[in-house]
Amino acid sequence: MTEHGHSQQEIAERINAPPGRGVLRDVVYGGIDGSVTTFAIVAGVAGAGLSPFIIVALGLANVLADGFSMAAGNYSGTKAELDNIRRIRAIEERHIHLYPDGEREEVREILAQKGLSGRVLDEATDAITANHDNWIDLMIEGEYGLGSVDPHPLKAAMATFWAFLIAGMVPLLPFLAGVDQAFTISAWMTMAVFFAIGALKSRWSLAPWWRSGGETLLIGGAAALIAYLVGSLFHP
């Protein structure tokens, strides 16, 4: 885990520019889905005994079409999240204008639940409600449980697409190169991608890298095995 500094300057810079949730979820989601779905196609088609040309054609179609579809879906979902935050902000602005006393009591209750009381609670309530933007920000966080940093739909979509594209191309590389035993090599390369994504994910969690990598490997491997078994049912 990366530790951050605690000098006055470092604290001010970090608090004044919070990073939000970032794109970690989008990258992991896109990478795992890209490698799983593409290898599922590879495994299914290979299990059916079809030619490498068909594997490459279907794999490339999946990488481009499904990658774009996932990116578009993530963009729409993140934008809906952003629109909801804006809607809630508008509600709170209207309520502060129409019911200032009630909204002030809500601020007081939020601060009281954070441990403030007595004169300190009164002064903190006065200070926050004296600033319109700070007042609304506290309500969004304390009343609705939403973060103070707005999500970025385009950034989320691009992170998902590129992660899907890069990870999704790995199972196709042996077939594009025309090597012998392309399916076996593709399987090992895909398993390595599953493990690498999980191990990388451990940088942002408390789980050890080998456990996180193994968990992702099991999930992806199970999906690939199912696809291969289904494809083998149609082997002539």
PDB file of C-alpha atoms in Angstrom:
ATOM      1  CA  MET A   1       0.000   0.000   0.000  1.00  0.00           C
ATOM      2  CA  THR A   2       1.289   3.444  -0.960  1.00  0.00           C
ATOM      3  CA  GLU A   3       1.598   5.826   1.969  1.00  0.00           C
ATOM      4  CA  HIS A   4       0.969   9.544   1.541  1.00  0.00           C
ATOM      5  CA  GLY A   5       2.827  12.402   3.164  1.00  0.00           C
ATOM      6  CA  HIS A   6       1.538  14.521   6.022  1.00  0.00           C
ATOM      7  CA  SER A   7       3.295  17.824   5.593  1.00  0.00           C
ATOM      8  CA  GLN A   8       1.055  20.890   5.518  1.00  0.00           C
ATOM      9  CA  GLN A   9       1.561  21.309   1.769  1.00  0.00           C
ATOM     10  CA  GLU A  10       0.922  17.634   0.993  1.00  0.00           C
ATOM     11  CA  ILE A  11      -2.230  17.617   3.090  1.00  0.00           C
ATOM     12  CA  ALA A  12      -3.552  20.789   1.445  1.00  0.00           C
ATOM     13  CA  GLU A  13      -2.842  19.508  -2.081  1.00  0.00           C
ATOM     14  CA  ARG A  14      -4.442  16.125  -1.401  1.00  0.00           C
ATOM     15  CA  ILE A  15      -7.568  17.431   0.323  1.00  0.00           C
ATOM     16  CA  ASN A  16      -8.143  20.242  -2.188  1.00  0.00           C
ATOM     17  CA  ALA A  17      -7.900  17.893  -5.183  1.00  0.00           C
ATOM     18  CA  PRO A  18      -9.363  14.493  -4.221  1.00  0.00           C
ATOM     19  CA  PRO A  19      -8.956  11.910  -7.002  1.00  0.00           C
ATOM     20  CA  GLY A  20     -12.409  10.370  -6.697  1.00  0.00           C
ATOM     21  CA  ARG A  21     -12.875   6.692  -7.497  1.00  0.00           C
ATOM     22  CA  GLY A  22     -10.580   6.910 -10.540  1.00  0.00           C
ATOM     23  CA  VAL A  23     -10.656   4.314 -13.330  1.00  0.00           C
ATOM     24  CA  LEU A  24      -9.432   1.221 -11.467  1.00  0.00           C
ATOM     25  CA  ARG A  25     -12.849  -0.437 -11.554  1.00  0.00           C
ATOM     26  CA  ASP A  26     -13.219   0.344 -15.262  1.00  0.00           C
ATOM     27  CA  VAL A  27      -9.784  -1.045 -16.163  1.00  0.00           C
ATOM     28  CA  VAL A  28     -10.238  -4.259 -14.164  1.00  0.00           C
ATOM     29  CA  TYR A  29     -13.769  -4.729 -15.481  1.00  0.00           C
ATOM     30  CA  GLY A  30     -12.761  -4.130 -19.098  1.00  0.00           C
ATOM     31  CA  GLY A  31      -9.589  -6.216 -18.891  1.00  0.00           C
ATOM     32  CA  ILE A  32     -11.214  -9.259 -17.326  1.00  0.00           C
ATOM     33  CA  ASP A  33     -14.251  -9.130 -19.600  1.00  0.00           C
ATOM     34  CA  GLY A  34     -12.098  -8.633 -22.690  1.00  0.00           C
ATOM     35  CA  SER A  35      -9.902 -11.637 -22.005  1.00  0.00           C
ATOM     36  CA  VAL A  36     -12.789 -13.821 -20.810  1.00  0.00           C
ATOM     37  CA  THR A  37     -15.169 -13.146 -23.707  1.00  0.00           C
ATOM     38  CA  THR A  38     -12.507 -13.342 -26.409  1.00  0.00           C
ATOM     39  CA  PHE A  39     -11.031 -16.560 -25.087  1.00  0.00           C
ATOM     40  CA  ALA A  40     -14.533 -17.939 -24.633  1.00  0.00           C
ATOM     41  CA  ILE A  41     -15.032 -17.443 -28.357  1.00  0.00           C
ATOM     42  CA  VAL A  42     -11.625 -18.957 -29.102  1.00  0.00           C
ATOM     43  CA  ALA A  43     -12.334 -21.936 -26.847  1.00  0.00           C
ATOM     44  CA  GLY A  44     -15.844 -22.451 -28.161  1.00  0.00           C
ATOM     45  CA  VAL A  45     -14.837 -22.294 -31.813  1.00  0.00           C
ATOM     46  CA  ALA A  46     -11.741 -24.433 -31.227  1.00  0.00           C
ATOM     47  CA  GLY A  47     -13.864 -26.943 -29.328  1.00  0.00           C
ATOM     48  CA  ALA A  48     -16.146 -27.164 -32.344  1.00  0.00           C
ATOM     49  CA  GLY A  49     -13.131 -27.946 -34.506  1.00  0.00           C
ATOM     50  CA  LEU A  50     -13.468 -24.921 -36.811  1.00  0.00           C
ATOM     51  CA  SER A  51     -10.599 -23.269 -38.679  1.00  0.00           C
ATOM     52  CA  PRO A  52      -8.170 -20.689 -37.207  1.00  0.00           C
ATOM     53  CA  PHE A  53      -9.491 -18.146 -39.736  1.00  0.00           C
ATOM     54  CA  ILE A  54     -12.951 -18.320 -38.188  1.00  0.00           C
ATOM     55  CA  ILE A  55     -11.434 -18.028 -34.714  1.00  0.00           C
ATOM     56  CA  VAL A  56      -9.577 -14.847 -35.690  1.00  0.00           C
ATOM     57  CA  ALA A  57     -12.591 -13.357 -37.474  1.00  0.00           C
ATOM     58  CA  LEU A  58     -14.971 -13.951 -34.604  1.00  0.00           C
ATOM     59  CA  GLY A  59     -12.363 -12.928 -32.037  1.00  0.00           C
ATOM     60  CA  LEU A  60     -11.622  -9.614 -33.731  1.00  0.00           C
ATOM     61  CA  ALA A  61     -15.330  -8.923 -34.120  1.00  0.00           C
ATOM     62  CA  ASN A  62     -15.789  -9.526 -30.413  1.00  0.00           C
ATOM     63  CA  VAL A  63     -12.856  -7.333 -29.392  1.00  0.00           C
ATOM     64  CA  LEU A  64     -14.038  -4.373 -31.445  1.00  0.00           C
ATOM     65  CA  ALA A  65     -17.807  -4.676 -31.190  1.00  0.00           C
ATOM     66  CA  ASP A  66     -18.097  -5.896 -27.609  1.00  0.00           C
ATOM     67  CA  GLY A  67     -15.336  -3.542 -26.486  1.00  0.00           C
ATOM     68  CA  PHE A  68     -17.195  -0.581 -27.954  1.00  0.00           C
ATOM     69  CA  SER A  69     -20.474  -1.851 -26.526  1.00  0.00           C
ATOM     70  CA  MET A  70     -18.985  -2.129 -23.042  1.00  0.00           C
ATOM     71  CA  ALA A  71     -17.423   1.315 -23.298  1.00  0.00           C
ATOM     72  CA  ALA A  72     -20.721   2.798 -24.462  1.00  0.00           C
ATOM     73  CA  GLY A  73     -22.567   1.055 -21.651  1.00  0.00           C
ATOM     74  CA  ASN A  74     -20.070   2.275 -19.070  1.00  0.00           C
ATOM     75  CA  TYR A  75     -20.306   5.802 -20.479  1.00  0.00           C
ATOM     76  CA  SER A  76     -24.093   5.758 -20.253  1.00  0.00           C
ATOM     77  CA  GLY A  77     -24.062   4.276 -16.753  1.00  0.00           C
ATOM     78  CA  THR A  78     -21.483   6.747 -15.454  1.00  0.00           C
ATOM     79  CA  LYS A  79     -23.330   9.639 -17.100  1.00  0.00           C
ATOM     80  CA  ALA A  80     -26.544   8.484 -15.448  1.00  0.00           C
ATOM     81  CA  GLU A  81     -24.701   8.529 -12.127  1.00  0.00           C
ATOM     82  CA  LEU A  82     -23.482  12.055 -12.866  1.00  0.00           C
ATOM     83  CA  ASP A  83     -26.984  13.164 -13.908  1.00  0.00           C
ATOM     84  CA  ASN A  84     -28.366  11.777 -10.663  1.00  0.00           C
ATOM     85  CA  ILE A  85     -25.843  13.778  -8.627  1.00  0.00           C
ATOM     86  CA  ARG A  86     -26.830  16.926 -10.532  1.00  0.00           C
ATOM     87  CA  ARG A  87     -30.511  16.164  -9.930  1.00  0.00           C
ATOM     88  CA  ILE A  88     -29.906  15.746  -6.201  1.00  0.00           C
ATOM     89  CA  ARG A  89     -27.857  18.939  -6.114  1.00  0.00           C
ATOM     90  CA  ALA A  90     -30.760  20.818  -7.726  1.00  0.00           C
ATOM     91  CA  ILE A  91     -33.162  19.347  -5.134  1.00  0.00           C
ATOM     92  CA  GLU A  92     -30.952  20.470  -2.280  1.00  0.00           C
ATOM     93  CA  GLU A  93     -30.563  23.946  -3.766  1.00  0.00           C
ATOM     94  CA  ARG A  94     -34.354  24.243  -3.966  1.00  0.00           C
ATOM     95  CA  HIS A  95     -34.842  22.929  -0.442  1.00  0.00           C
ATOM     96  CA  ILE A  96     -32.268  25.326   0.988  1.00  0.00           C
ATOM     97  CA  HIS A  97     -34.144  28.171  -0.673  1.00  0.00           C
ATOM     98  CA  LEU A  98     -37.599  27.003   0.450  1.00  0.00           C
ATOM     99  CA  TYR A  99     -36.860  25.311   3.778  1.00  0.00           C
ATOM    100  CA  PRO A 100     -33.611  26.771   5.133  1.00  0.00           C
ATOM    101  CA  ASP A 101     -34.386  25.943   8.758  1.00  0.00           C
ATOM    102  CA  GLY A 102     -35.124  22.304   7.987  1.00  0.00           C
ATOM    103  CA  GLU A 103     -32.000  21.941   5.858  1.00  0.00           C
ATOM    104  CA  ARG A 104     -29.968  23.557   8.605  1.00  0.00           C
ATOM    105  CA  GLU A 105     -31.262  20.964  11.057  1.00  0.00           C
ATOM    106  CA  GLU A 106     -30.208  18.235   8.631  1.00  0.00           C
ATOM    107  CA  VAL A 107     -26.669  19.650   8.615  1.00  0.00           C
ATOM    108  CA  ARG A 108     -26.723  19.719  12.386  1.00  0.00           C
ATOM    109  CA  GLU A 109     -27.827  16.070  12.529  1.00  0.00           C
ATOM    110  CA  ILE A 110     -25.115  14.976  10.079  1.00  0.00           C
ATOM    111  CA  LEU A 111     -22.436  16.721  12.132  1.00  0.00           C
ATOM    112  CA  ALA A 112     -23.854  15.348  15.374  1.00  0.00           C
ATOM    113  CA  GLN A 113     -23.520  11.809  13.983  1.00  0.00           C
ATOM    114  CA  LYS A 114     -19.871  12.575  13.270  1.00  0.00           C
ATOM    115  CA  GLY A 115     -19.325  13.207  16.980  1.00  0.00           C
ATOM    116  CA  LEU A 116     -19.769  16.973  17.335  1.00  0.00           C
ATOM    117  CA  SER A 117     -21.868  18.375  20.150  1.00  0.00           C
ATOM    118  CA  GLY A 118     -22.601  21.492  22.192  1.00  0.00           C
ATOM    119  CA  ARG A 119     -21.008  24.773  21.181  1.00  0.00           C
ATOM    120  CA  VAL A 120     -18.691  23.121  18.685  1.00  0.00           C
ATOM    121  CA  LEU A 121     -21.708  21.633  16.884  1.00  0.00           C
ATOM    122  CA  ASP A 122     -23.425  25.019  16.761  1.00  0.00           C
ATOM    123  CA  GLU A 123     -20.337  26.767  15.392  1.00  0.00           C
ATOM    124  CA  ALA A 124     -19.681  24.059  12.807  1.00  0.00           C
ATOM    125  CA  THR A 125     -23.283  24.207  11.643  1.00  0.00           C
ATOM    126  CA  ASP A 126     -23.077  27.992  11.309  1.00  0.00           C
ATOM    127  CA  ALA A 127     -19.790  27.791   9.407  1.00  0.00           C
ATOM    128  CA  ILE A 128     -20.981  25.205   6.895  1.00  0.00           C
ATOM    129  CA  THR A 129     -24.381  26.756   6.234  1.00  0.00           C
ATOM    130  CA  ALA A 130     -22.721  30.124   5.673  1.00  0.00           C
ATOM    131  CA  ASN A 131     -21.225  28.746   2.446  1.00  0.00           C
ATOM    132  CA  HIS A 132     -23.806  27.635  -0.110  1.00  0.00           C
ATOM    133  CA  ASP A 133     -21.567  25.178  -1.982  1.00  0.00           C
ATOM    134  CA  ASN A 134     -20.158  23.601   1.182  1.00  0.00           C
ATOM    135  CA  TRP A 135     -23.676  23.244   2.511  1.00  0.00           C
ATOM    136  CA  ILE A 136     -24.837  21.322  -0.564  1.00  0.00           C
ATOM    137  CA  ASP A 137     -21.682  19.189  -0.696  1.00  0.00           C
ATOM    138  CA  LEU A 138     -22.208  18.087   2.894  1.00  0.00           C
ATOM    139  CA  MET A 139     -25.849  17.237   2.197  1.00  0.00           C
ATOM    140  CA  ILE A 140     -24.946  15.146  -0.854  1.00  0.00           C
ATOM    141  CA  GLU A 141     -22.414  13.178   1.156  1.00  0.00           C
ATOM    142  CA  GLY A 142     -24.210  12.974   4.489  1.00  0.00           C
ATOM    143  CA  GLU A 143     -27.828  12.588   3.365  1.00  0.00           C
ATOM    144  CA  TYR A 144     -27.413  10.614   0.127  1.00  0.00           C
ATOM    145  CA  GLY A 145     -24.091   8.859   0.685  1.00  0.00           C
ATOM    146  CA  LEU A 146     -22.615  10.148  -2.580  1.00  0.00           C
ATOM    147  CA  GLY A 147     -19.031  11.275  -3.085  1.00  0.00           C
ATOM    148  CA  SER A 148     -18.054  14.898  -3.460  1.00  0.00           C
ATOM    149  CA  VAL A 149     -16.052  14.238  -6.653  1.00  0.00           C
ATOM    150  CA  ASP A 150     -18.166  13.874  -9.787  1.00  0.00           C
ATOM    151  CA  PRO A 151     -17.507  10.829 -12.003  1.00  0.00           C
ATOM    152  CA  HIS A 152     -16.088  11.258 -15.530  1.00  0.00           C
ATOM    153  CA  PRO A 153     -18.149   9.312 -18.115  1.00  0.00           C
ATOM    154  CA  LEU A 154     -15.729   9.674 -21.051  1.00  0.00           C
ATOM    155  CA  LYS A 155     -12.688   8.757 -18.962  1.00  0.00           C
ATOM    156  CA  ALA A 156     -14.494   5.691 -17.615  1.00  0.00           C
ATOM    157  CA  ALA A 157     -15.552   4.633 -21.124  1.00  0.00           C
ATOM    158  CA  MET A 158     -12.066   5.021 -22.609  1.00  0.00           C
ATOM    159  CA  ALA A 159     -10.470   3.103 -19.726  1.00  0.00           C
ATOM    160  CA  THR A 160     -12.917   0.238 -20.232  1.00  0.00           C
ATOM    161  CA  PHE A 161     -12.442   0.162 -24.014  1.00  0.00           C
ATOM    162  CA  TRP A 162      -8.640   0.172 -24.007  1.00  0.00           C
ATOM    163  CA  ALA A 163      -8.430  -2.409 -21.222  1.00  0.00           C
ATOM    164  CA  PHE A 164     -10.893  -4.612 -23.100  1.00  0.00           C
ATOM    165  CA  LEU A 165      -9.001  -4.152 -26.382  1.00  0.00           C
ATOM    166  CA  ILE A 166      -5.537  -4.897 -24.979  1.00  0.00           C
ATOM    167  CA  ALA A 167      -6.550  -7.868 -22.839  1.00  0.00           C
ATOM    168  CA  GLY A 168      -8.943  -9.177 -25.483  1.00  0.00           C
ATOM    169  CA  MET A 169      -6.268  -9.304 -28.177  1.00  0.00           C
ATOM    170  CA  VAL A 170      -4.026 -11.636 -26.158  1.00  0.00           C
ATOM    171  CA  PRO A 171      -5.982 -14.872 -26.862  1.00  0.00           C
ATOM    172  CA  LEU A 172      -5.864 -14.096 -30.605  1.00  0.00           C
ATOM    173  CA  LEU A 173      -2.121 -13.473 -30.904  1.00  0.00           C
ATOM    174  CA  PRO A 174      -1.077 -17.127 -31.439  1.00  0.00           C
ATOM    175  CA  PHE A 175      -3.663 -17.488 -34.210  1.00  0.00           C
ATOM    176  CA  LEU A 176      -2.627 -14.226 -35.856  1.00  0.00           C
ATOM    177  CA  ALA A 177       1.012 -15.392 -35.739  1.00  0.00           C
ATOM    178  CA  GLY A 178       0.058 -18.770 -37.213  1.00  0.00           C
ATOM    179  CA  VAL A 179       2.114 -20.783 -34.707  1.00  0.00           C
ATOM    180  CA  ASP A 180       1.712 -24.478 -34.072  1.00  0.00           C
ATOM    181  CA  GLN A 181      -0.606 -25.516 -31.233  1.00  0.00           C
ATOM    182  CA  ALA A 182      -2.075 -22.020 -31.262  1.00  0.00           C
ATOM    183  CA  PHE A 183      -4.983 -22.958 -29.016  1.00  0.00           C
ATOM    184  CA  THR A 184      -2.760 -24.349 -26.272  1.00  0.00           C
ATOM    185  CA  ILE A 185      -0.525 -21.272 -26.356  1.00  0.00           C
ATOM    186  CA  SER A 186      -3.594 -19.018 -26.405  1.00  0.00           C
ATOM    187  CA  ALA A 187      -4.954 -20.781 -23.326  1.00  0.00           C
ATOM    188  CA  TRP A 188      -1.715 -20.334 -21.377  1.00  0.00           C
ATOM    189  CA  MET A 189      -1.398 -16.691 -22.430  1.00  0.00           C
ATOM    190  CA  THR A 190      -4.986 -15.991 -21.424  1.00  0.00           C
ATOM    191  CA  MET A 191      -4.514 -17.659 -18.044  1.00  0.00           C
ATOM    192  CA  ALA A 192      -1.437 -15.462 -17.559  1.00  0.00           C
ATOM    193  CA  VAL A 193      -3.532 -12.370 -18.335  1.00  0.00           C
ATOM    194  CA  PHE A 194      -6.176 -13.432 -15.812  1.00  0.00           C
ATOM    195  CA  PHE A 195      -3.546 -13.888 -13.143  1.00  0.00           C
ATOM    196  CA  ALA A 196      -1.745 -10.632 -14.034  1.00  0.00           C
ATOM    197  CA  ILE A 197      -4.957  -8.591 -13.815  1.00  0.00           C
ATOM    198  CA  GLY A 198      -5.743 -10.070 -10.417  1.00  0.00           C
ATOM    199  CA  ALA A 199      -2.187  -9.567  -9.163  1.00  0.00           C
ATOM    200  CA  LEU A 200      -2.212  -5.953 -10.355  1.00  0.00           C
ATOM    201  CA  LYS A 201      -5.557  -5.400  -8.663  1.00  0.00           C
ATOM    202  CA  SER A 202      -3.995  -6.364  -5.335  1.00  0.00           C
ATOM    203  CA  ARG A 203      -2.077  -3.068  -5.327  1.00  0.00           C
ATOM    204  CA  TRP A 204      -5.344  -1.411  -4.354  1.00  0.00           C
ATOM    205  CA  SER A 205      -6.520  -4.011  -1.862  1.00  0.00           C
ATOM    206  CA  LEU A 206      -5.376  -5.771   1.297  1.00  0.00           C
ATOM    207  CA  ALA A 207      -5.267  -9.190  -0.387  1.00  0.00           C
ATOM    208  CA  PRO A 208      -1.808 -10.607  -1.266  1.00  0.00           C
ATOM    209  CA  TRP A 209      -0.975 -10.543  -4.984  1.00  0.00           C
ATOM    210  CA  TRP A 210      -0.970 -14.313  -5.354  1.00  0.00           C
ATOM    211  CA  ARG A 211      -4.430 -14.690  -3.816  1.00  0.00           C
ATOM    212  CA  SER A 212      -5.945 -11.907  -5.889  1.00  0.00           C
ATOM    213  CA  GLY A 213      -4.306 -13.311  -9.013  1.00  0.00           C
ATOM    214  CA  GLY A 214      -5.462 -16.832  -8.253  1.00  0.00           C
ATOM    215  CA  GLU A 215      -9.039 -15.707  -7.643  1.00  0.00           C
ATOM    216  CA  THR A 216      -9.212 -13.922 -10.992  1.00  0.00           C
ATOM    217  CA  LEU A 217      -7.572 -16.907 -12.683  1.00  0.00           C
ATOM    218  CA  LEU A 218     -10.220 -19.264 -11.300  1.00  0.00           C
ATOM    219  CA  ILE A 219     -13.077 -17.006 -12.441  1.00  0.00           C
ATOM    220  CA  GLY A 220     -11.695 -16.544 -15.944  1.00  0.00           C
ATOM    221  CA  GLY A 221     -10.650 -20.174 -16.255  1.00  0.00           C
ATOM    222  CA  ALA A 222     -14.124 -21.366 -15.310  1.00  0.00           C
ATOM    223  CA  ALA A 223     -15.703 -19.196 -18.002  1.00  0.00           C
ATOM    224  CA  ALA A 224     -13.209 -20.435 -20.597  1.00  0.00           C
ATOM    225  CA  LEU A 225     -13.778 -24.085 -19.644  1.00  0.00           C
ATOM    226  CA  ILE A 226     -17.541 -23.732 -19.962  1.00  0.00           C
ATOM    227  CA  ALA A 227     -17.161 -22.180 -23.421  1.00  0.00           C
ATOM    228  CA  TYR A 228     -14.820 -24.941 -24.563  1.00  0.00           C
ATOM    229  CA  LEU A 229     -17.112 -27.703 -23.315  1.00  0.00           C
ATOM    230  CA  VAL A 230     -20.123 -26.143 -25.035  1.00  0.00           C
ATOM    231  CA  GLY A 231     -18.156 -25.770 -28.261  1.00  0.00           C
ATOM    232  CA  SER A 232     -16.981 -29.386 -28.096  1.00  0.00           C
ATOM    233  CA  LEU A 233     -20.605 -30.539 -28.164  1.00  0.00           C
ATOM    234  CA  PHE A 234     -20.776 -29.338 -31.761  1.00  0.00           C
ATOM    235  CA  HIS A 235     -17.536 -30.951 -32.875  1.00  0.00           C
ATOM    236  CA  PRO A 236     -18.272 -33.000 -35.980  1.00  0.00           C
TER     237      PRO A 236
END
